[in-house]
Structures are given as C-alpha cells and as structure tokens.
mmCIF file of C-alpha atoms in Angstrom:
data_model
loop_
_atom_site.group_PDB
_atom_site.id
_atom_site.type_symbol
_atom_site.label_atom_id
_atom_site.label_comp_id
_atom_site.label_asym_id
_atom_site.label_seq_id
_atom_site.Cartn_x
_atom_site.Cartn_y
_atom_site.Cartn_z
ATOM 1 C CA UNK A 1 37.760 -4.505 43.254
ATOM 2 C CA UNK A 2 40.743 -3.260 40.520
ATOM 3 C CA UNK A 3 40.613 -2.269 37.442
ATOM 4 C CA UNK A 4 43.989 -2.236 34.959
ATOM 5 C CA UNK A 5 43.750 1.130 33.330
ATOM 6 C CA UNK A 6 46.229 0.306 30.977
ATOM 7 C CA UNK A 7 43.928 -2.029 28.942
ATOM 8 C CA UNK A 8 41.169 -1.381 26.584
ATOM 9 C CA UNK A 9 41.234 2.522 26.298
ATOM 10 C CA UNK A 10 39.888 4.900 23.220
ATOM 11 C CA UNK A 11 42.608 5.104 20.922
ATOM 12 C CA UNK A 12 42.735 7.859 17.841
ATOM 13 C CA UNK A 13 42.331 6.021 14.478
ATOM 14 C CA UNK A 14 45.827 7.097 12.674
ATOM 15 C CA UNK A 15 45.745 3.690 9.872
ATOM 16 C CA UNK A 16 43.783 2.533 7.114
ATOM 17 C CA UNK A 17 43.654 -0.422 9.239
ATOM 18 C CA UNK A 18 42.577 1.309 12.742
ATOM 19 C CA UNK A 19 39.407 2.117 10.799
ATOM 20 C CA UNK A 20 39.139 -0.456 9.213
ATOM 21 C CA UNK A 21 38.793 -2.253 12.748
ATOM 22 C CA UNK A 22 37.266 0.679 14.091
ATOM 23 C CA UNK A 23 34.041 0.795 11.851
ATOM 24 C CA UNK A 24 33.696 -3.169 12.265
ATOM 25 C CA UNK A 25 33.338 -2.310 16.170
ATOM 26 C CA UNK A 26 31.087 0.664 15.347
ATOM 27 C CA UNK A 27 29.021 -2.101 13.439
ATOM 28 C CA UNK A 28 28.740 -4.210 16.024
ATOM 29 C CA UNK A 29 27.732 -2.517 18.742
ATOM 30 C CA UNK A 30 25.154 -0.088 16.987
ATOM 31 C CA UNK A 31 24.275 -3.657 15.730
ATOM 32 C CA UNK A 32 23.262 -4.690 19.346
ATOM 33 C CA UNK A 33 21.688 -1.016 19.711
ATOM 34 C CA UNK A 34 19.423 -2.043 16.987
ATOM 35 C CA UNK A 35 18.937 -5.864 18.076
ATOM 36 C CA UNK A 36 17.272 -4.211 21.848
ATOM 37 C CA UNK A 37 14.002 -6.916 22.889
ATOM 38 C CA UNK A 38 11.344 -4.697 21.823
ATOM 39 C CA UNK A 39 9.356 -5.328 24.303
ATOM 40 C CA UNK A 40 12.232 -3.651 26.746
ATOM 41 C CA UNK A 41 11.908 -0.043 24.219
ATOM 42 C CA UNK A 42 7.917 -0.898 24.790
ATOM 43 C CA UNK A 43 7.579 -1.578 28.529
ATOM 44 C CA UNK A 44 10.036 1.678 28.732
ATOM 45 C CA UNK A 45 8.014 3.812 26.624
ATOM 46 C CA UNK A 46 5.139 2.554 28.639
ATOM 47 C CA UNK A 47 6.623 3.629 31.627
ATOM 48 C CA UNK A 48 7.658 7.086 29.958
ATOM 49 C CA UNK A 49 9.723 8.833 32.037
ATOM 50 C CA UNK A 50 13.607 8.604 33.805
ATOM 51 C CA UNK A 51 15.148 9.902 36.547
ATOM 52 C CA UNK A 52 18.665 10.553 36.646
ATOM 53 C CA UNK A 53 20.690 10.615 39.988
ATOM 54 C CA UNK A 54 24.540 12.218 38.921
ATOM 55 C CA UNK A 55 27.288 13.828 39.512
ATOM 56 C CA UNK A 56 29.341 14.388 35.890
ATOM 57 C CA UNK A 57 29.019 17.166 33.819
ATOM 58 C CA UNK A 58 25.586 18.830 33.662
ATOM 59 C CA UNK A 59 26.002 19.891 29.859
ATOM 60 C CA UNK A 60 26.680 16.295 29.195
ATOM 61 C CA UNK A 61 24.204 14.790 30.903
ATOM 62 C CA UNK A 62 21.937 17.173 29.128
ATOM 63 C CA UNK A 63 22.937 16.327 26.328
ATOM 64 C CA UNK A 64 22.304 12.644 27.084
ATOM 65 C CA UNK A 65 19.226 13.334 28.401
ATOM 66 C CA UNK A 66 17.991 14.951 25.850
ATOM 67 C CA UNK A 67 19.159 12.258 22.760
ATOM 68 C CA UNK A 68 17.300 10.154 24.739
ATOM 69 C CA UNK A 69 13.959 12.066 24.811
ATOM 70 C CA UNK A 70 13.949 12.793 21.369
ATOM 71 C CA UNK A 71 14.882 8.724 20.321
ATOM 72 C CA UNK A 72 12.871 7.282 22.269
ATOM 73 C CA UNK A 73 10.159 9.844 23.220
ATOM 74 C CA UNK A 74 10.944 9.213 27.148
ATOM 75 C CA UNK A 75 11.123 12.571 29.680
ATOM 76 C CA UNK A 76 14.200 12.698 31.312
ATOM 77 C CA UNK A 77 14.380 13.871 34.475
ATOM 78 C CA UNK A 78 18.123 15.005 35.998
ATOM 79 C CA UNK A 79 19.019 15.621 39.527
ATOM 80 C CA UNK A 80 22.739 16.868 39.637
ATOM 81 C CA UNK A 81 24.821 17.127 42.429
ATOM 82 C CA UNK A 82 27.967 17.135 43.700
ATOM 83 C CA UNK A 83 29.386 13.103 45.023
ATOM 84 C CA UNK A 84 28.633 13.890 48.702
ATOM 85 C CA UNK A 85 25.443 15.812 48.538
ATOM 86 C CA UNK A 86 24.125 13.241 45.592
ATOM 87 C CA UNK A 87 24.910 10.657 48.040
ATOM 88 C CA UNK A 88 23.035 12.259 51.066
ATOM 89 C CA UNK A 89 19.806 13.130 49.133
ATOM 90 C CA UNK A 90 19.840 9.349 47.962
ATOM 91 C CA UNK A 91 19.924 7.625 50.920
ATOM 92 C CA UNK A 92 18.073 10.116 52.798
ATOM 93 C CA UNK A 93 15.007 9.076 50.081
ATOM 94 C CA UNK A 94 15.826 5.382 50.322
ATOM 95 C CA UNK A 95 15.675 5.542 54.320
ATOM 96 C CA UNK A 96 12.182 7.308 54.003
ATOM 97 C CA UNK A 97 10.997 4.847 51.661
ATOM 98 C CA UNK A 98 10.864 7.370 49.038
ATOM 99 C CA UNK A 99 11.911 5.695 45.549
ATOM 100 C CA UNK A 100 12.344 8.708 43.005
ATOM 101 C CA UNK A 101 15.789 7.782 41.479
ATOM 102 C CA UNK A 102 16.068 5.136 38.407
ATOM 103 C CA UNK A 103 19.712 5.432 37.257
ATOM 104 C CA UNK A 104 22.457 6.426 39.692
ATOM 105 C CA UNK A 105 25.346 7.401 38.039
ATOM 106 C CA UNK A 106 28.767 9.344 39.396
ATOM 107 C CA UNK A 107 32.178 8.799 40.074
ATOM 108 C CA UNK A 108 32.235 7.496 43.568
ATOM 109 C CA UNK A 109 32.995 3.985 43.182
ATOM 110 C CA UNK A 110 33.287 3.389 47.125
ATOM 111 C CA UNK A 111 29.693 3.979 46.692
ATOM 112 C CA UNK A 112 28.742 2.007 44.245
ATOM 113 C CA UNK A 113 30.239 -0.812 45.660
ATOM 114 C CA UNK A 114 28.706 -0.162 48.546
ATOM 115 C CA UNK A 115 25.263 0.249 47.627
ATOM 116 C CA UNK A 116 25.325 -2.926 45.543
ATOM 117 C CA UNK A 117 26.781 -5.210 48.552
ATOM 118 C CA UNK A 118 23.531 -3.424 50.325
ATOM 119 C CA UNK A 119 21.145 -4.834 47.630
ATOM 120 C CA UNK A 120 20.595 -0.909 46.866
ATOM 121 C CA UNK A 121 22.086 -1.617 43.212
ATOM 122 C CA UNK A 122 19.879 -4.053 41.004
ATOM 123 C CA UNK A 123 21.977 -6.895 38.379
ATOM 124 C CA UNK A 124 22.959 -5.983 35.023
ATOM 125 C CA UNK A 125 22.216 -9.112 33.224
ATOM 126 C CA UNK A 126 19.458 -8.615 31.388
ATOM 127 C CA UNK A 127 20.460 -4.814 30.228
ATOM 128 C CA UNK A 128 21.146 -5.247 25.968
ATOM 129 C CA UNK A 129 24.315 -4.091 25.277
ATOM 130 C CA UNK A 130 26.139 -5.202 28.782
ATOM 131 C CA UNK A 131 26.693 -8.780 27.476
ATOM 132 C CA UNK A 132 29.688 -7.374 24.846
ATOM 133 C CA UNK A 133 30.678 -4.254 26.687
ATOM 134 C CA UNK A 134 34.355 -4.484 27.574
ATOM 135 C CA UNK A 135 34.579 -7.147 30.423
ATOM 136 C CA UNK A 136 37.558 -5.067 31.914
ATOM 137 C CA UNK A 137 34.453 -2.476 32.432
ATOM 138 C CA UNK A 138 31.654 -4.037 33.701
ATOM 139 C CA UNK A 139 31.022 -4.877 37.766
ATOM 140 C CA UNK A 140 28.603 -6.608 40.009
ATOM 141 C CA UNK A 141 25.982 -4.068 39.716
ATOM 142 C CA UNK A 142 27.719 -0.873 38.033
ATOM 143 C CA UNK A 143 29.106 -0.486 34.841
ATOM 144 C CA UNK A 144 32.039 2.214 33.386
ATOM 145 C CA UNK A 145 30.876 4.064 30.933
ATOM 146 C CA UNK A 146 33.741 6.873 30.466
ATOM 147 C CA UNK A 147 37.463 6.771 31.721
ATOM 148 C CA UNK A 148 38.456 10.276 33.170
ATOM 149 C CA UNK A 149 41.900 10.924 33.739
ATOM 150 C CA UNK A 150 42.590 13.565 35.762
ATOM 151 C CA UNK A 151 44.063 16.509 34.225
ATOM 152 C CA UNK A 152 45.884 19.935 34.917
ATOM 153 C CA UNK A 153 43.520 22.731 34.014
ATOM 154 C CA UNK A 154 44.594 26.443 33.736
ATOM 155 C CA UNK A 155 43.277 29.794 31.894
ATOM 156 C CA UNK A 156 45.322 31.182 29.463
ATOM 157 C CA UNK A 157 45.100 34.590 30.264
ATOM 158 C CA UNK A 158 46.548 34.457 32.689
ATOM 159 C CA UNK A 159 49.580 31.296 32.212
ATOM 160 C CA UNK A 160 50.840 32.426 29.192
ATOM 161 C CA UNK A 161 53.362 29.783 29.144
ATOM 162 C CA UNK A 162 50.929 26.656 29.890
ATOM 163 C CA UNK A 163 51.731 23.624 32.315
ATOM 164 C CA UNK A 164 52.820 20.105 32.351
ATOM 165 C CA UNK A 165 53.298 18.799 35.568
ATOM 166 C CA UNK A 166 51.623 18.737 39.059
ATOM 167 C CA UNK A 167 55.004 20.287 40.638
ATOM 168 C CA UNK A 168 53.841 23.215 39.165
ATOM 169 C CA UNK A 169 50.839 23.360 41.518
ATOM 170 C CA UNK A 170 52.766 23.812 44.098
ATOM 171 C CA UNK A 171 55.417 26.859 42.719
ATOM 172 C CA UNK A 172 55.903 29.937 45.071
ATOM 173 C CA UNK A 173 55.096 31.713 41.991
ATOM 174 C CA UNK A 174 51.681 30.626 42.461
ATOM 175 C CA UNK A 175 50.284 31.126 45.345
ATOM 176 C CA UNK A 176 46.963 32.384 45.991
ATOM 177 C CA UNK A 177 45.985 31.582 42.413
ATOM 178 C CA UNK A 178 45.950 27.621 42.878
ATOM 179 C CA UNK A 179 42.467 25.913 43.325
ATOM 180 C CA UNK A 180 42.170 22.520 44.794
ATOM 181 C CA UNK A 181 39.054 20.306 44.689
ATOM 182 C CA UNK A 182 39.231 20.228 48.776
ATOM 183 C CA UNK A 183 40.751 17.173 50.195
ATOM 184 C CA UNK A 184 37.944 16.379 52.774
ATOM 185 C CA UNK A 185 35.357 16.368 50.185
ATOM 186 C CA UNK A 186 35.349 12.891 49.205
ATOM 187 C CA UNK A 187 37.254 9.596 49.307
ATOM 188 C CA UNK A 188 37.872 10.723 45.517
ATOM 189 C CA UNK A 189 39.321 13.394 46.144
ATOM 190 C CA UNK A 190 41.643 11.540 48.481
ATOM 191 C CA UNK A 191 42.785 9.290 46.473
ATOM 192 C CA UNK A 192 44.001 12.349 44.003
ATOM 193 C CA UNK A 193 46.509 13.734 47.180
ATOM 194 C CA UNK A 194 47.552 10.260 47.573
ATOM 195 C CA UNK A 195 48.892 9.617 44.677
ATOM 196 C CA UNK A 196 50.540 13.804 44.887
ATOM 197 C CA UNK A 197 51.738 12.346 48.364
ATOM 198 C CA UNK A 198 53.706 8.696 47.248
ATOM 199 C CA UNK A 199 55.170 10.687 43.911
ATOM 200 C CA UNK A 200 56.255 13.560 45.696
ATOM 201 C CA UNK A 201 56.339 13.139 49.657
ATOM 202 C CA UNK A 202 55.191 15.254 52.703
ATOM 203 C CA UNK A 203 56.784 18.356 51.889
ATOM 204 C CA UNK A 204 55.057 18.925 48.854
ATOM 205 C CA UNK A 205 51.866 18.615 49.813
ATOM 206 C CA UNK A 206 53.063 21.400 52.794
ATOM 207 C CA UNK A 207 54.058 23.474 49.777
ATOM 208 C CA UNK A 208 50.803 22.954 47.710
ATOM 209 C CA UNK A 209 48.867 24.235 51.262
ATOM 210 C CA UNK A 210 50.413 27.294 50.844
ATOM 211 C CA UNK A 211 49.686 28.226 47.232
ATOM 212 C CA UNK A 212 45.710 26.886 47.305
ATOM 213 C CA UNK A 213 42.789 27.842 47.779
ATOM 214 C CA UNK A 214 39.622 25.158 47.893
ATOM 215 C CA UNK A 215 36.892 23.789 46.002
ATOM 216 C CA UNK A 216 34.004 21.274 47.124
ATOM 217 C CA UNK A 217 34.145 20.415 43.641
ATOM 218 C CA UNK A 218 35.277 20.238 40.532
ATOM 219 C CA UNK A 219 32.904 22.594 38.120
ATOM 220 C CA UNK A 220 32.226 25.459 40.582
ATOM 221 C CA UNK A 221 36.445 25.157 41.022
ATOM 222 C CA UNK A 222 37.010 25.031 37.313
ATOM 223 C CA UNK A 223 34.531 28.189 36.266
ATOM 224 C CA UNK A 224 35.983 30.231 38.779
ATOM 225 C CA UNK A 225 39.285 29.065 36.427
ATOM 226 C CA UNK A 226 37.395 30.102 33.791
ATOM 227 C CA UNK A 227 36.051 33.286 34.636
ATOM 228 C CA UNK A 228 39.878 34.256 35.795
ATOM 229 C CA UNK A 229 39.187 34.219 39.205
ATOM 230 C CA UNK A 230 42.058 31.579 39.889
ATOM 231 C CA UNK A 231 44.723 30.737 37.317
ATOM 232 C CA UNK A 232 44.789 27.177 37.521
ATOM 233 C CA UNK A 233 42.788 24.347 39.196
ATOM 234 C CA UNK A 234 43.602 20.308 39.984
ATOM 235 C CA UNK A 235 42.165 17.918 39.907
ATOM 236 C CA UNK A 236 40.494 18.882 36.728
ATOM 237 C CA UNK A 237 37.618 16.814 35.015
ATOM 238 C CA UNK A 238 38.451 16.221 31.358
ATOM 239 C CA UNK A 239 34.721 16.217 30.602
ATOM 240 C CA UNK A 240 33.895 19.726 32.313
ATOM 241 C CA UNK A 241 36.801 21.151 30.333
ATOM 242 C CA UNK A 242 35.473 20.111 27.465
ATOM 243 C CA UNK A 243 31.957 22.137 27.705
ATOM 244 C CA UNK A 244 33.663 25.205 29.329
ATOM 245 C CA UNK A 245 36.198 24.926 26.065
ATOM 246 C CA UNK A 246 32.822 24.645 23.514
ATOM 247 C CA UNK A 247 31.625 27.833 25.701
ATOM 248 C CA UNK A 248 34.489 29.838 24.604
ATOM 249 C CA UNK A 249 36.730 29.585 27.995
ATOM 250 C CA UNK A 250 40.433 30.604 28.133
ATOM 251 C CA UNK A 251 41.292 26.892 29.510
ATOM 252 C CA UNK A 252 43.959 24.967 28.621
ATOM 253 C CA UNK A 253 44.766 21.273 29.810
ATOM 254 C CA UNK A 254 47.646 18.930 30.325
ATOM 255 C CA UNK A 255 47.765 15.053 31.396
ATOM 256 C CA UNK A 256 50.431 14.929 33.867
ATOM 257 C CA UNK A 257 51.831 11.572 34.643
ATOM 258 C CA UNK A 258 51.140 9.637 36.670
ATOM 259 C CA UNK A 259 47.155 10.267 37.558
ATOM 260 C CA UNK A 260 44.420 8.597 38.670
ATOM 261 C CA UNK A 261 41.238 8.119 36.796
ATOM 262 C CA UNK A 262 37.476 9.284 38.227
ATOM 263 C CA UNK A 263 35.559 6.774 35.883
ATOM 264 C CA UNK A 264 31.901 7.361 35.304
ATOM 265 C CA UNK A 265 29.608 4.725 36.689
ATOM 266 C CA UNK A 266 26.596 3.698 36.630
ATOM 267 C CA UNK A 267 23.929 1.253 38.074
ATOM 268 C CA UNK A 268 20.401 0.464 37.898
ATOM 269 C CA UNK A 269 18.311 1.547 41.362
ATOM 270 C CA UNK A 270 16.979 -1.794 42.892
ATOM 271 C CA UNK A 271 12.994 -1.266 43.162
ATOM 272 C CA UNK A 272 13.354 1.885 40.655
ATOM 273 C CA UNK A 273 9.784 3.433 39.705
ATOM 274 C CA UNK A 274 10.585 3.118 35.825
ATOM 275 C CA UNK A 275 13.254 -0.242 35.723
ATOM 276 C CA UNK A 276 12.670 -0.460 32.005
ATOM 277 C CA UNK A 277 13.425 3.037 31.208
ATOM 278 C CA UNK A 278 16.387 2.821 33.074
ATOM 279 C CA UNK A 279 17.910 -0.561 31.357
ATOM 280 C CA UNK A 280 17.231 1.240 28.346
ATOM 281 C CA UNK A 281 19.126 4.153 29.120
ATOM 282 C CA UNK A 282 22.452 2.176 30.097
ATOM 283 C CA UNK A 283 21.830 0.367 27.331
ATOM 284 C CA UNK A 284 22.294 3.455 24.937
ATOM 285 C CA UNK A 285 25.018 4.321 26.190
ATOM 286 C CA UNK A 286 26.687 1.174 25.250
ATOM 287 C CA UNK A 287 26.726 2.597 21.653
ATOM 288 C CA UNK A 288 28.721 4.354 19.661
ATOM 289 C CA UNK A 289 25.749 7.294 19.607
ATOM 290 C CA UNK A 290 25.586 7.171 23.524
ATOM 291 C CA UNK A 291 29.452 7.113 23.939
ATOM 292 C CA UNK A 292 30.043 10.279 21.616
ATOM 293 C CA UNK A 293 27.628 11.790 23.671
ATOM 294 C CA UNK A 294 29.179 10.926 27.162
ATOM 295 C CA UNK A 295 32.601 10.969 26.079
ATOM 296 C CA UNK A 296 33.036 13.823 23.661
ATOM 297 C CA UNK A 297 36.657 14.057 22.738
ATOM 298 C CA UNK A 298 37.325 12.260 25.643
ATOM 299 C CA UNK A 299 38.250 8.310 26.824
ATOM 300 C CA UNK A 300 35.492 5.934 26.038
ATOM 301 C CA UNK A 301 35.726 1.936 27.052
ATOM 302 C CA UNK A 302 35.488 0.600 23.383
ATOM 303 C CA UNK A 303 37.159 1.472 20.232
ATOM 304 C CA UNK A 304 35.861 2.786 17.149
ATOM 305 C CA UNK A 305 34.369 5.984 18.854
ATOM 306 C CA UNK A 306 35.421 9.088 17.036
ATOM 307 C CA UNK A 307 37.697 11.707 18.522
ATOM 308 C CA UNK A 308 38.611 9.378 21.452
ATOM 309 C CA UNK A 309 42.198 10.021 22.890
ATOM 310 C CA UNK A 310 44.827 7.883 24.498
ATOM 311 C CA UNK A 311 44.776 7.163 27.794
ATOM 312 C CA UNK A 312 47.783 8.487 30.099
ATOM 313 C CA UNK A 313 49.390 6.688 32.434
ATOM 314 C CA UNK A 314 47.148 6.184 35.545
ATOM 315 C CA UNK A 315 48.094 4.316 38.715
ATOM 316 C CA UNK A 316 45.306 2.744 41.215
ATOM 317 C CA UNK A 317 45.084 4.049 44.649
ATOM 318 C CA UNK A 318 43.221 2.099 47.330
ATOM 319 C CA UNK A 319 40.546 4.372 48.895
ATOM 320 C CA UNK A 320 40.609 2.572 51.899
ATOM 321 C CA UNK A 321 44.255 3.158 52.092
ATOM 322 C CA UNK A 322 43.781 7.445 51.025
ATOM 323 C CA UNK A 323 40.643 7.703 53.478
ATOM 324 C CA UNK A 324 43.022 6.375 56.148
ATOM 325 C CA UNK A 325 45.376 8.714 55.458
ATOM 326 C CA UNK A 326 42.929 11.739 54.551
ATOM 327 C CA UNK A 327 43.143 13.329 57.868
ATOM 328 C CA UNK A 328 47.093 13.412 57.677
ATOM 329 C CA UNK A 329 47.290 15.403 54.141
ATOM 330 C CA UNK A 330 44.710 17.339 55.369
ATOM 331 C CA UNK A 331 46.979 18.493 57.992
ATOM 332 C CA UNK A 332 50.065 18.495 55.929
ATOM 333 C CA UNK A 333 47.878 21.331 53.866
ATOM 334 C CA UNK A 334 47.358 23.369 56.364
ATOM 335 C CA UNK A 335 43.265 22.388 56.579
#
C-alpha cells in the first residue's frame, strides 16, 4: 500500500481566509465528535476500561490517555514499548490466547498490514469519525492519525552553530558524538538508511559508521541527546522532541530534505476485551481535541488544527525493498 505525502498535510493558518476555512473544518469534525451513537459512549463506559498497545511518545500518550479518562470517565491502561519488543509481547499474548490489548497503535506499518491480512486487526467501519477522516489516511484496518517526518535533532550546548542537512551526520568533525537509531532494529529504521543510501551512495553511509554510535530507539537515543551525552541524534521523532523541548532540553531540530515519514497508526484488536472502548478512543482522536493532543505542534491529517506545521518533502521507500537491503548498510556501517 502507498500513501502520497504530499497531499492533505497540517498547514499554519497565515489568512483571514485559512481560518476562515480552518474553523469551518474545526466545526465539522468536533460536530461528528458530538454526533457519536450514544449507545457506542454507553456500551464503552459500560465496559470501563482501555488498554493501549504503543510505541509513540509516552508523554503523549499520557496525555491522551488521560483526556480520555477524565471525558469519558474510562481507565486507561498504557503498555509502551519500543516497535520490536511491542510487537513480540503482542503476539506472544495472541499465540497464548491471552487477549489483554484493545488499541494497537505504533509506527510499524509492515505490521499493521500484516496483522490485518491475518484477521489480527478488526474493520473500521462502524468507528464515528472514520467515515470523514481524510481518505488519503485511512486503510483496511489501520488508520493515520499523525504524520512524522523525520527530523535532525541536536543539543545546543554543545552545536552552537545548529544543523540543516543529514551530510552533517556524517562530518569527521563529529565522530563519536553521532547517535543513530540502529539500523537492525526495525524495517523502519531501514527504510530511514535507505533513503541516506539512494541520496547519497555507499560511501556515505561508510562515513556515517565511523562517526556513530547506536540506539534501539528513538527516545532512549534522543535523552541521551538531551542530557549531553551525544551531540546530535537521527532519525529524530518530531513528537519526542517536542516533550523533551516542554521539559526544558537544550534540543534543537531541523527538517532536512528529503525524509521519510514514521506515521502513527492505529487499529482496533480483533476479539479485544473492551471493543467499544476502543472505537471510542480512535474515534476521539479524529477531533480537533484528540489531534492537538497527539499532534502538538506537530503534522496532523486534517486542517484547522492549531499550531500544525507544513509538511517537508518526504519520499516513500518500499520496506520490502530496505529490509532486502538491511544487511548490506549494515555492513557498509561497520555493524
């Protein structure tokens, strides 16, 4: 499945007429927020309680989490992980016939693709909201709730001078004080080198082995970048930037181009323990409430959501084509 990334992103509203259109699409969808079946919020509240399966940033799924509770009076449960562990513990529970998770929701798409040609992923049909969420957005069985470009991430402290482009990842200057999410983590992951590997060739990625140092993920890698451990880290996750920012962090970011974007996705577990809770959940994050929340100052699917930015340029990579080559940059890395 593709996706054009150059269609229907956040924009900043900068005209009388922007926000003109912008409130009109605020209206509609906290409209269709407000038209939910009530007897989807009752069954839900019934049920009274969510569990969360993801892999984006913890302070924003709290956040989420907690918005939730307190609208709907529904305990939220959240089990965070990184992609590959999530992704372990999940079908480790599934194979034991042990159904815990309601909502799964990360940035592996391989796997949500997966899981819904497995029948793991229940149909979105009947969610409220889903029927006038972007079309470009919504899948057999998952949904994108938040576009996230990858970005250049670095601590002031210690680059004065800031960055703009991935070459600089891989300056002499550097090395030692680069951190990498580590390319065998995940078909993600992949996909980022890729790209570093078609806009730059071989010998670049020989040169970026030399300066880095490696990270399963992206927020243990990015609050060592934080902390001043390592100056700078790629690929960074707008969203975790954001909450390290909020925190007080010496982090600065850039939007080189081209990139690739890790969207955040979501889908309903087939046979779920509390189905209503969780259609209720996606479903308020179709709104311009849920979206501020899981996109704060960041790239939401829809319009009319305050502080959104534009989207950079992003390419698609096939991640059958960078897990067939993952072993190769490995190599060219030095790993």
């Amino acid at each position: 499945m593709s996706h054009n990334y150059k269609t229907h992103i956040g924009r900043m509203v900068s005209t009388l007429s922007a926000l003109a259109a912008s409130l009109v699409m605020s209206a509609t969808l906290t409209g269709a927020a407000q038209g939910q079946d009530q007897a989807l919020v009752d069954a839900a509240q019934g049920e009274g309680k969510l569990s969360i399966y993801a892999n984006i940033d913890p302070g924003i799924l709290q956040g989420l989490a907690d918005a939730f509770q307190e609208k709907y009076n529904i305990t939220v449960d959240v089990q965070r992980q990184s992609s590959s562990a999530l992704a372990q513990r999940f079908m480790a529970e599934r194979e034991s016939s042990i159904n815990i998770a309601d909502i799964y929701y990360s940035t592996d798409q391989a796997f949500h693709v997966d899981g819904v040609k497995a029948g793991i992923f229940a149909a979105l049909d009947d969610v409220p909201g889903i029927s006038t969420w972007p079309a470009e957005a919504v899948f057999d069985g998952y949904v994108i709730l938040g576009y996230n470009p990858y970005s250049l991430v670095w601590n002031t402290d210690l680059v004065a001078e800031g960055l703009d482009s991935w070459e600089d990842l891989a300056d002499p200057q550097w090395a030692g004080q680069v951190m990498l999410t580590d390319p065998r983590s995940g078909v993600t992951s992949n996909q980022f080198y890729k790209m570093l590997r078609d806009a730059y060739g071989d010998d670049f990625l020989r040169r970026l082995g030399k300066n880095a140092t490696y990270s399963k993920s992206a927020v243990p890698g990015m609050q060592q970048v934080a902390a001043g451990a390592q100056a700078m880290y790629a690929p960074g996750i707008h969203q975790v930037a954001v909450g390290l920012i909020a925190k007080g962090a010496p982090l600065q970011e850039a939007f080189p181009e081209p990139t690739i974007s890790s969207n955040n996705l979501m889908s309903l577990v087939a046979d779920a323990p509390n189905p209503n809770a969780a259609k209720l959940f996606m479903s308020f994050l179709t709104t311009v409430e849920g979206q501020q929340l899981n996109n704060p100052d960041g790239f939401p699917p829809i319009e009319g959501v305050p502080g959104a930015r534009n989207m950079p340029k992003v390419v698609v990579i096939d991640p059958a084509i960078a897990q067939a080559e993952s072993d190769e940059m490995a190599k060219l890395m030095g790993l």
